[in-house]
Amino acid sequence: MDPARTFLGVTRASIGVGSWLAPDLTARAFGIDPARSDRFIGRLFGARELALAGALLAAPHPALAPIAAVGAAVDAIDAVAGFDERRRGNLSTQATVLGPVGAVLFASLGAYVARRAAAAA
């Protein structure tokens, strides 16, 4: 399996598991005050991350490019939302680096995996 695909899938799954099982701890790790965040929303985020990770890691090669592209699109939208929240003063530097900047990294990796998979098809 491509190292970029593995890294993206495993990292995404780790974030998903953390967000689901330990939403307050995960929020703190991302620089978000758990007292000001909603555990339910954090767990929804975790479930979404687990679904994207599972799809990416389990995808047969013919389905890999579109699955990776969908994940990249989700991450790009997350980045836009995160940078907008930073502009509004709602994200700390730590939350900005681990949130929207991280989403840009994930979007880039997802696009890379999608391009490689499409080229290999």
Short mmCIF file of C-alpha atoms in Angstrom, two decimals:
data_model
loop_
_atom_site.label_atom_id
_atom_site.label_comp_id
_atom_site.label_asym_id
_atom_site.label_seq_id
_atom_site.Cartn_x
_atom_site.Cartn_y
_atom_site.Cartn_z
CA MET A 1 0.00 0.00 0.00
CA ASP A 2 1.21 3.48 -0.88
CA PRO A 3 2.84 5.15 2.18
CA ALA A 4 0.84 8.37 1.61
CA ARG A 5 -2.41 6.40 1.57
CA THR A 6 -1.41 4.50 4.72
CA PHE A 7 -0.32 7.65 6.55
CA LEU A 8 -3.50 9.51 5.62
CA GLY A 9 -5.79 6.62 6.50
CA VAL A 10 -4.12 5.72 9.80
CA THR A 11 -3.83 9.34 10.92
CA ARG A 12 -7.45 10.01 10.00
CA ALA A 13 -8.55 6.84 11.86
CA SER A 14 -6.55 7.85 14.94
CA ILE A 15 -8.22 11.25 15.00
CA GLY A 16 -11.60 9.58 14.56
CA VAL A 17 -11.07 7.11 17.40
CA GLY A 18 -9.79 9.87 19.68
CA SER A 19 -12.71 12.16 18.83
CA TRP A 20 -15.19 9.37 19.52
CA LEU A 21 -13.67 7.79 22.66
CA ALA A 22 -12.08 10.84 24.28
CA PRO A 23 -13.72 13.95 22.83
CA ASP A 24 -12.50 16.30 25.58
CA LEU A 25 -8.90 15.09 25.38
CA THR A 26 -8.94 15.29 21.59
CA ALA A 27 -10.40 18.80 21.69
CA ARG A 28 -7.59 19.87 24.06
CA ALA A 29 -4.99 18.24 21.78
CA PHE A 30 -6.34 20.36 18.93
CA GLY A 31 -6.15 23.50 21.06
CA ILE A 32 -9.91 23.74 21.61
CA ASP A 33 -11.38 24.36 25.06
CA PRO A 34 -13.64 21.36 25.79
CA ALA A 35 -15.87 23.58 27.96
CA ARG A 36 -16.65 25.67 24.86
CA SER A 37 -17.07 22.73 22.47
CA ASP A 38 -19.83 20.20 22.03
CA ARG A 39 -18.95 16.52 22.58
CA PHE A 40 -21.71 15.45 20.23
CA ILE A 41 -20.24 17.51 17.38
CA GLY A 42 -16.79 16.15 18.21
CA ARG A 43 -18.11 12.62 18.03
CA LEU A 44 -19.86 13.33 14.72
CA PHE A 45 -16.50 14.57 13.42
CA GLY A 46 -14.86 11.39 14.75
CA ALA A 47 -17.39 9.15 13.01
CA ARG A 48 -16.84 11.03 9.75
CA GLU A 49 -13.07 10.64 10.07
CA LEU A 50 -13.44 6.91 10.74
CA ALA A 51 -15.70 6.50 7.71
CA LEU A 52 -13.26 8.37 5.45
CA ALA A 53 -10.31 6.40 6.85
CA GLY A 54 -12.05 3.05 6.44
CA ALA A 55 -13.08 3.83 2.88
CA LEU A 56 -9.56 4.95 1.97
CA LEU A 57 -7.79 2.01 3.58
CA ALA A 58 -10.22 -0.66 2.36
CA ALA A 59 -10.80 0.66 -1.17
CA PRO A 60 -9.97 -1.71 -3.98
CA HIS A 61 -7.62 -0.09 -6.44
CA PRO A 62 -10.28 0.79 -9.07
CA ALA A 63 -12.24 2.77 -6.44
CA LEU A 64 -9.24 4.43 -4.78
CA ALA A 65 -9.02 7.58 -6.93
CA PRO A 66 -12.61 8.74 -6.37
CA ILE A 67 -12.56 7.84 -2.67
CA ALA A 68 -9.32 9.75 -2.13
CA ALA A 69 -10.72 12.68 -4.12
CA VAL A 70 -13.85 12.85 -1.94
CA GLY A 71 -11.68 12.89 1.20
CA ALA A 72 -9.54 15.64 -0.31
CA ALA A 73 -12.65 17.71 -1.08
CA VAL A 74 -13.94 17.29 2.49
CA ASP A 75 -10.56 18.37 3.84
CA ALA A 76 -10.43 21.41 1.54
CA ILE A 77 -13.87 22.48 2.79
CA ASP A 78 -12.71 21.93 6.39
CA ALA A 79 -9.71 24.17 5.72
CA VAL A 80 -11.91 26.98 4.41
CA ALA A 81 -14.18 26.71 7.46
CA GLY A 82 -11.20 26.64 9.81
CA PHE A 83 -9.50 29.67 8.30
CA ASP A 84 -12.80 31.53 8.46
CA GLU A 85 -13.08 30.71 12.17
CA ARG A 86 -9.50 31.89 12.67
CA ARG A 87 -10.37 35.17 10.93
CA ARG A 88 -13.30 35.56 13.30
CA GLY A 89 -11.00 35.07 16.29
CA ASN A 90 -12.39 31.69 17.29
CA LEU A 91 -9.26 29.55 16.88
CA SER A 92 -5.99 29.67 18.77
CA THR A 93 -2.68 29.28 16.97
CA GLN A 94 -2.51 25.63 18.06
CA ALA A 95 -6.06 25.00 16.82
CA THR A 96 -5.24 26.72 13.52
CA VAL A 97 -2.12 24.63 12.94
CA LEU A 98 -3.81 21.35 13.82
CA GLY A 99 -7.17 22.22 12.25
CA PRO A 100 -7.21 24.13 8.97
CA VAL A 101 -3.47 23.83 8.28
CA GLY A 102 -3.73 20.10 8.96
CA ALA A 103 -6.76 19.95 6.67
CA VAL A 104 -4.68 21.52 3.87
CA LEU A 105 -2.07 18.79 4.41
CA PHE A 106 -4.77 16.09 4.34
CA ALA A 107 -6.34 17.62 1.20
CA SER A 108 -2.94 17.67 -0.50
CA LEU A 109 -2.19 14.07 0.47
CA GLY A 110 -5.65 12.95 -0.64
CA ALA A 111 -5.23 14.67 -4.00
CA TYR A 112 -1.78 13.07 -4.36
CA VAL A 113 -3.18 9.59 -3.61
CA ALA A 114 -6.07 10.19 -6.04
CA ARG A 115 -3.70 11.32 -8.83
CA ARG A 116 -1.39 8.33 -8.33
CA ALA A 117 -4.29 5.90 -8.28
CA ALA A 118 -5.80 7.41 -11.42
CA ALA A 119 -2.45 7.29 -13.21
CA ALA A 120 -1.97 3.63 -12.24
CA ALA A 121 -5.45 2.65 -13.46
#
